[in-house]
JSON list of C-alpha atoms in Angstrom, two decimals:
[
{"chain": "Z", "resi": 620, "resn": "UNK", "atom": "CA", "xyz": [-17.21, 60.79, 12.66]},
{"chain": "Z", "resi": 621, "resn": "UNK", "atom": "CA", "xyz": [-18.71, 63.25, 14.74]},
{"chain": "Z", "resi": 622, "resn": "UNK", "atom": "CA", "xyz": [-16.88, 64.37, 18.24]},
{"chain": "Z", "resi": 623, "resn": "UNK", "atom": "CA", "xyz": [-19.39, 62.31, 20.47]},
{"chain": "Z", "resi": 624, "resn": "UNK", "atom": "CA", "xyz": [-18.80, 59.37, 18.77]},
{"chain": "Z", "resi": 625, "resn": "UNK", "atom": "CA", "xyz": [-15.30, 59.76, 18.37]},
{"chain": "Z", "resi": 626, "resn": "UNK", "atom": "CA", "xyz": [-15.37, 59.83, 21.93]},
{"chain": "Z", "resi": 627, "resn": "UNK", "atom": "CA", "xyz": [-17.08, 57.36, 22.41]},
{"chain": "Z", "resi": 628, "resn": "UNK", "atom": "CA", "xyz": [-14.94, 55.00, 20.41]},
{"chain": "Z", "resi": 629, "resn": "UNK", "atom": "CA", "xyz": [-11.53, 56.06, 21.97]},
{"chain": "Z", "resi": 630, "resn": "UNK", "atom": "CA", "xyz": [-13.38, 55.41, 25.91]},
{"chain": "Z", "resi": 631, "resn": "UNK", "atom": "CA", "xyz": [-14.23, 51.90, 24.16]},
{"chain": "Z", "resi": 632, "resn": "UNK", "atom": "CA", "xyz": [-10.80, 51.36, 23.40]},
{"chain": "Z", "resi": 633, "resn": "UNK", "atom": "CA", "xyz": [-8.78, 52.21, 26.50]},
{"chain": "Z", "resi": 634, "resn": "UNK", "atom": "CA", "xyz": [-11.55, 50.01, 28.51]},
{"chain": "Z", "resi": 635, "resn": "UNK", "atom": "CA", "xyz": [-10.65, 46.99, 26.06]},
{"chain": "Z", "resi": 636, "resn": "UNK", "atom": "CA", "xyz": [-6.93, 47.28, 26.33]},
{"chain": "Z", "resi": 637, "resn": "UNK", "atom": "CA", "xyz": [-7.01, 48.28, 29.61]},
{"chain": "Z", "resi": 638, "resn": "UNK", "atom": "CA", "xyz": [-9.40, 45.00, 30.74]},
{"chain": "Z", "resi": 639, "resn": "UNK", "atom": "CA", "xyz": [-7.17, 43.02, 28.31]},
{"chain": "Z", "resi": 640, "resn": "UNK", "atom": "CA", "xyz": [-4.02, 43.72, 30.56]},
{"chain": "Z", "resi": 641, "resn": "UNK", "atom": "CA", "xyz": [-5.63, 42.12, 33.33]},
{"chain": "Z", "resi": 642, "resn": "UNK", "atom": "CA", "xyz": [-5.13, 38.18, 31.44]},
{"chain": "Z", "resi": 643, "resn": "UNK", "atom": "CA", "xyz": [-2.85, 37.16, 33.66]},
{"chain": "Z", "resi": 644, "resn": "UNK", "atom": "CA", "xyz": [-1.44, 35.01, 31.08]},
{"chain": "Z", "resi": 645, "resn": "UNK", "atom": "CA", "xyz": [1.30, 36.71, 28.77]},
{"chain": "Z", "resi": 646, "resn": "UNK", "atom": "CA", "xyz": [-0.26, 34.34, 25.61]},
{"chain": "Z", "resi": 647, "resn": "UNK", "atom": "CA", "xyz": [-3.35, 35.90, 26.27]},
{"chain": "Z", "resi": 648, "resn": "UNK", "atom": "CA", "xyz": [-2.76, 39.41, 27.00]},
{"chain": "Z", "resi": 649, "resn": "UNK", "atom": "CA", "xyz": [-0.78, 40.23, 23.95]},
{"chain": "Z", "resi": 650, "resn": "UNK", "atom": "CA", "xyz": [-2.77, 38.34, 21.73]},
{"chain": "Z", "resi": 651, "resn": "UNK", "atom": "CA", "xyz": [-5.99, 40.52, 23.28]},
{"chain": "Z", "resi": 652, "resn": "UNK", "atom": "CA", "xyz": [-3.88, 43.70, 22.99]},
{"chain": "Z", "resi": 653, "resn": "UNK", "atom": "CA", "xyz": [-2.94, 42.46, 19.18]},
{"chain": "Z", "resi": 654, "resn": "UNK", "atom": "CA", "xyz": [-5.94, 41.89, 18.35]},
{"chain": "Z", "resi": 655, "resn": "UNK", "atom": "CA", "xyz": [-8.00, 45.10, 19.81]},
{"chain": "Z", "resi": 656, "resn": "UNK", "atom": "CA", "xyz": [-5.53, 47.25, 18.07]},
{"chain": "Z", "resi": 657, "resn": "UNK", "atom": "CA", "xyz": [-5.79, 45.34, 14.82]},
{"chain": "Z", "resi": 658, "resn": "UNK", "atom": "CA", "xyz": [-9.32, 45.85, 14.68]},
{"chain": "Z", "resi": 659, "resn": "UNK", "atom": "CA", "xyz": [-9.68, 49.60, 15.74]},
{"chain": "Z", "resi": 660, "resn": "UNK", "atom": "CA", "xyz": [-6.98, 50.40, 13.15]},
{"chain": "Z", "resi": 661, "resn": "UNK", "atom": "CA", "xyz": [-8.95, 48.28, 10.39]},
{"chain": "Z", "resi": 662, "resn": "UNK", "atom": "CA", "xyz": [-11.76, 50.54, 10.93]},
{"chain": "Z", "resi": 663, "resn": "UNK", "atom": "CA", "xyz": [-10.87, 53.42, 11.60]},
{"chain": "Z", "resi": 664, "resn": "UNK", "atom": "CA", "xyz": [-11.70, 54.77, 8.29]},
{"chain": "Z", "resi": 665, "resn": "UNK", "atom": "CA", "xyz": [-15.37, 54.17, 8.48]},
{"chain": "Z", "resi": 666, "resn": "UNK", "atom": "CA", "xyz": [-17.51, 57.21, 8.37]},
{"chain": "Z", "resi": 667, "resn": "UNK", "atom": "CA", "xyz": [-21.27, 55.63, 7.69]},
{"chain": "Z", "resi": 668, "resn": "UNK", "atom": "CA", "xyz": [-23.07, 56.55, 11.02]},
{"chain": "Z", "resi": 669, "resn": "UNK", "atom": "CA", "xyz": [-25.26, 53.22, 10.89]},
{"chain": "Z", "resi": 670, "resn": "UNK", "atom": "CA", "xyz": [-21.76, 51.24, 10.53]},
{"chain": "Z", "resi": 671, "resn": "UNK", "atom": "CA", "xyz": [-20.12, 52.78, 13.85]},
{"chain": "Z", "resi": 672, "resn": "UNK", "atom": "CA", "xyz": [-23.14, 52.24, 16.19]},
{"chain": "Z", "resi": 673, "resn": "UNK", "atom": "CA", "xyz": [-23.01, 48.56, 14.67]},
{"chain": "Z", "resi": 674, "resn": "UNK", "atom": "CA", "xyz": [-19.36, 48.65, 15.79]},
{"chain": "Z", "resi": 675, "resn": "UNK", "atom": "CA", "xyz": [-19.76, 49.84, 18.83]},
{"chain": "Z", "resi": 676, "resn": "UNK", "atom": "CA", "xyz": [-22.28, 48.08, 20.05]},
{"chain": "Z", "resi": 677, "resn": "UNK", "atom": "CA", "xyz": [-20.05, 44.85, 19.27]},
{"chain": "Z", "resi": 678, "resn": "UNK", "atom": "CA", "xyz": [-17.43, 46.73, 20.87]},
{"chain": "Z", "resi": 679, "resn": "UNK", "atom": "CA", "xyz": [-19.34, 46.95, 23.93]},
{"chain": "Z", "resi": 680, "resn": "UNK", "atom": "CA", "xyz": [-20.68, 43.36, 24.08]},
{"chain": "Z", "resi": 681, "resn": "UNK", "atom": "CA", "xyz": [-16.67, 42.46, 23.40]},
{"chain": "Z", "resi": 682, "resn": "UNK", "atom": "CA", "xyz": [-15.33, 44.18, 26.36]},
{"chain": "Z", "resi": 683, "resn": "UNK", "atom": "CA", "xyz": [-18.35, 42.59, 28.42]},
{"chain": "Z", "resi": 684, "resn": "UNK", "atom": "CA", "xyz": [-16.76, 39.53, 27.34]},
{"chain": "Z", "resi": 685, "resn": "UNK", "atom": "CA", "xyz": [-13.31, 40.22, 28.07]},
{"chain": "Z", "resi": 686, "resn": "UNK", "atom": "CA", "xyz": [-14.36, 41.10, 31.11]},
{"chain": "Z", "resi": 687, "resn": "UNK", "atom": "CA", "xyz": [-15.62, 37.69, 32.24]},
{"chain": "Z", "resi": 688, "resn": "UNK", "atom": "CA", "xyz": [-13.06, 35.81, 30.28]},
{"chain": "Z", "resi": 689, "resn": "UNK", "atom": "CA", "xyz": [-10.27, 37.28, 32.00]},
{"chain": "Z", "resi": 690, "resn": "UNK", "atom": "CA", "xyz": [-11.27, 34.99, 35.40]},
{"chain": "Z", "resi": 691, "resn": "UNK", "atom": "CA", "xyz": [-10.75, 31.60, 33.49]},
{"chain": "Z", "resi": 692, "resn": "UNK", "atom": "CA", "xyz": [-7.11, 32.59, 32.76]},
{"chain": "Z", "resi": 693, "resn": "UNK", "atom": "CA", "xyz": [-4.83, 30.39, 35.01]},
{"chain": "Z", "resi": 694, "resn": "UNK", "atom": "CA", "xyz": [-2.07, 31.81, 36.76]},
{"chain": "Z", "resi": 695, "resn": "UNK", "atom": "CA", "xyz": [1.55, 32.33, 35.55]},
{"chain": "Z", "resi": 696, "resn": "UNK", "atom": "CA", "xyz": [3.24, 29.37, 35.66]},
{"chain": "Z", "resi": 697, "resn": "UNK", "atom": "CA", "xyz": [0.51, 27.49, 35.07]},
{"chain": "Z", "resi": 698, "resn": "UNK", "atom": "CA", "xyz": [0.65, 24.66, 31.94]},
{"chain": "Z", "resi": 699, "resn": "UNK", "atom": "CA", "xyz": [0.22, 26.73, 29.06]},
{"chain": "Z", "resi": 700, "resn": "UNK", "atom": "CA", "xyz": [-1.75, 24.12, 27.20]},
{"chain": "Z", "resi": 701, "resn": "UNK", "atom": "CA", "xyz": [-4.29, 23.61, 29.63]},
{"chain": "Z", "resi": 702, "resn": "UNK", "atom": "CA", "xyz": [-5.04, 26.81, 29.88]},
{"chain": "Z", "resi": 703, "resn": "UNK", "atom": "CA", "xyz": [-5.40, 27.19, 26.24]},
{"chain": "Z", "resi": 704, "resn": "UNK", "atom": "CA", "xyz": [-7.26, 24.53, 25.84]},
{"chain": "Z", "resi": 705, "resn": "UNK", "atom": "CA", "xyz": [-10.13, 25.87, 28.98]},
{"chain": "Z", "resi": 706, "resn": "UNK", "atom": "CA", "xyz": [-9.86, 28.92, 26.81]},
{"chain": "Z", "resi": 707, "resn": "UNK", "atom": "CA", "xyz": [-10.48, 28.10, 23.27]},
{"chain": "Z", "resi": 708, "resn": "UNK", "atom": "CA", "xyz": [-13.22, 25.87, 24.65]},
{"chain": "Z", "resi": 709, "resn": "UNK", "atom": "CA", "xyz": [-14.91, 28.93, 26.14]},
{"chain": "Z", "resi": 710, "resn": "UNK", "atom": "CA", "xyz": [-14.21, 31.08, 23.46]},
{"chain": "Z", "resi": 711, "resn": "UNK", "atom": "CA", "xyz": [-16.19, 28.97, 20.75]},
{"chain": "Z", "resi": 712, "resn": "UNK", "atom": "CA", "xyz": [-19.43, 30.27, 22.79]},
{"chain": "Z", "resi": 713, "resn": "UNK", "atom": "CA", "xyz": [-18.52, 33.81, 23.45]},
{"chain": "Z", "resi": 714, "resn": "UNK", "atom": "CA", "xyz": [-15.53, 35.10, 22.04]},
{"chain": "Z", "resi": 715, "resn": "UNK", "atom": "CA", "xyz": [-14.75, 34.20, 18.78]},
{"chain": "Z", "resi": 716, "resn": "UNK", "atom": "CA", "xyz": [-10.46, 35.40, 18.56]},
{"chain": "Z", "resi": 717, "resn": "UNK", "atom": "CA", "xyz": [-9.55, 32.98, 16.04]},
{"chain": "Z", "resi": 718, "resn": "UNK", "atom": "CA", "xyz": [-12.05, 33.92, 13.16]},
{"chain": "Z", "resi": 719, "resn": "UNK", "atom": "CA", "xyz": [-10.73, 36.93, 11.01]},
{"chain": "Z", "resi": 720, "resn": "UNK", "atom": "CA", "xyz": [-13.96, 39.07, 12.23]},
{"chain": "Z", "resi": 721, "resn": "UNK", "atom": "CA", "xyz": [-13.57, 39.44, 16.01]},
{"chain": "Z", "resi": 722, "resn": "UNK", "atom": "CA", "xyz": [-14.54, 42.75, 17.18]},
{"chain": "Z", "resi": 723, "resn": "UNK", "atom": "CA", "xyz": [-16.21, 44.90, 14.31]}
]
């Protein structure tokens, strides 16, 4: 991977798990952290140039997401399954967390 990209990749991860610590749901936040992690480690092994601009753009349009998502989180305290519920709902249109192939 070449330095710029390498860059590149390690800015797109401290913006993720740094926008994912904003949930202010505990669920939500570790699950986002989990999950970030999971994925960057998966591939972090990929060298094909094509392949990491594919990533990173998904990257990218994931962080955008958490982004907005992390305003429909309820408050602690809140009823956990309501909130859950208001955020699966959301997430079948934008952010897909329960499918095996979130982010890259």
């Amino acid at each position: 991977m070449a330095a710029s990209s390498r860059a590149q990749v390690l800015d797109l991860y401290r913006a993720m798990l740094r926008e994912s610590k904003h949930f202010s749901a505990y669920n939500y936040r570790t699950y986002a952290v989990r999950r970030i992690r999971d994925a960057f480690r998966e591939n972090k092994n990929v060298e094909d140039p094509v392949e990491i601009q594919i990533l990173v753009s998904k990257a990218k349009r994931d962080l955008e997401i958490i982004r907005r998502q992390h305003r429909f989180c309820l408050p602690e305290g809140a009823h956990w399954a309501l909130a859950f519920h208001a955020w699966l709902h959301i997430s079948k249109y934008t952010w897909n967390l329960v499918q095996p192939n979130f982010i890259f």
